[in-house]
Amino acid sequence: TLQLRFEKYDLVICDEFGYVSCDKEGGELLFNHLSLRAGKKATIITTNLAFNRWNEIIKDKVLVAAMGDRLTHKAYLVNMTGLSYRLKETQKMRQDK
């Protein structure tokens, strides 16, 4: 199954979480996937959304709370601020012309 396929990898990266919302079934699938990996394998999630806004993407508040709990347990949280790298790159290209 899909879950077992992702369970074998040492690292799974979910990039730009939150750009696409998901229905209840999608939220449950993600939760189950993260639960299987929790405490066993590494998972990286990048997002522009704070945890308190994840319920805008997954409409089940209980599921979102449980997911946040599993993700933050023994986790390294990195909060990055600053200008978008893409924006800086575009501005530099325009200056170079």
Coordinates of C-alpha atoms in Angstrom, one line a residue:
T1 CA 0.0 0.0 0.0
L2 CA 1.0 3.7 -0.2
Q3 CA 1.6 3.9 3.5
L4 CA 3.9 0.9 3.6
R5 CA 5.8 2.3 0.6
F6 CA 6.7 5.5 2.4
E7 CA 7.4 3.7 5.7
K8 CA 10.6 2.1 4.2
Y9 CA 12.3 5.4 3.5
D10 CA 14.7 6.9 6.1
L11 CA 13.5 10.4 5.2
V12 CA 10.3 11.7 3.6
I13 CA 9.9 15.4 2.7
C14 CA 6.6 17.1 2.4
D15 CA 7.4 20.4 0.7
E16 CA 5.2 23.5 0.8
F17 CA 2.4 21.9 2.9
G18 CA -0.7 24.0 2.9
Y19 CA -0.8 25.2 -0.7
V20 CA -3.5 22.7 -1.5
S21 CA -6.3 21.8 0.9
C22 CA -7.5 18.3 1.4
D23 CA -10.7 16.6 2.3
K24 CA -11.3 14.5 5.4
E25 CA -10.0 11.3 3.7
G26 CA -6.8 13.1 2.6
G27 CA -6.3 14.4 6.1
E28 CA -6.7 11.0 7.6
L29 CA -4.3 9.5 5.0
L30 CA -1.7 12.1 5.9
F31 CA -2.3 11.6 9.6
N32 CA -1.9 7.8 9.3
H33 CA 1.3 8.2 7.3
L34 CA 2.8 10.5 9.8
S35 CA 1.7 8.2 12.7
L36 CA 3.5 5.2 11.2
R37 CA 6.7 7.2 10.9
A38 CA 6.5 9.1 14.2
G39 CA 9.4 8.2 16.4
K40 CA 10.9 5.8 13.9
K41 CA 11.9 7.6 10.7
A42 CA 12.6 11.2 9.8
T43 CA 10.0 13.5 8.2
I44 CA 10.5 17.0 7.0
I45 CA 7.6 19.3 6.4
T46 CA 8.0 22.8 4.9
T47 CA 5.2 25.3 5.1
N48 CA 4.4 28.9 5.3
L49 CA 1.5 28.2 7.7
A50 CA 1.7 28.3 11.5
F51 CA 0.3 25.2 13.2
N52 CA -2.7 27.2 14.4
R53 CA -3.7 27.7 10.8
W54 CA -3.5 24.1 9.6
N55 CA -7.2 23.6 10.2
E56 CA -7.7 25.9 7.2
I57 CA -6.2 23.1 5.1
I58 CA -7.5 20.1 6.9
K59 CA -11.0 20.8 8.2
D60 CA -10.9 18.3 11.1
K61 CA -9.6 20.2 14.2
V62 CA -9.1 17.0 16.3
L63 CA -7.1 15.4 13.5
V64 CA -5.0 18.6 13.1
A65 CA -4.3 18.7 16.8
A66 CA -3.2 15.1 16.9
M67 CA -1.0 15.6 13.8
G68 CA 0.7 18.6 15.3
D69 CA 1.3 16.6 18.5
R70 CA 3.0 13.8 16.7
L71 CA 5.0 16.1 14.4
T72 CA 6.4 18.2 17.3
H73 CA 7.2 15.4 19.6
K74 CA 11.0 15.1 19.7
A75 CA 11.2 17.4 16.7
Y76 CA 13.5 20.2 15.6
L77 CA 11.4 23.2 14.6
V78 CA 13.2 25.7 12.4
N79 CA 11.5 29.0 11.9
M80 CA 12.9 30.9 8.9
T81 CA 12.2 34.5 8.2
G82 CA 13.2 36.9 5.5
L83 CA 12.6 37.6 1.9
S84 CA 11.7 34.8 -0.5
Y85 CA 14.8 33.4 -2.1
R86 CA 12.9 33.4 -5.4
L87 CA 12.1 37.1 -5.1
K88 CA 15.7 37.9 -4.3
E89 CA 16.9 35.9 -7.3
T90 CA 14.4 37.7 -9.6
Q91 CA 15.4 41.1 -8.3
K92 CA 19.1 40.2 -8.9
M93 CA 18.4 39.1 -12.4
R94 CA 16.7 42.4 -13.2
Q95 CA 19.5 44.4 -11.7
D96 CA 22.1 42.5 -13.8
K97 CA 20.3 43.4 -17.1

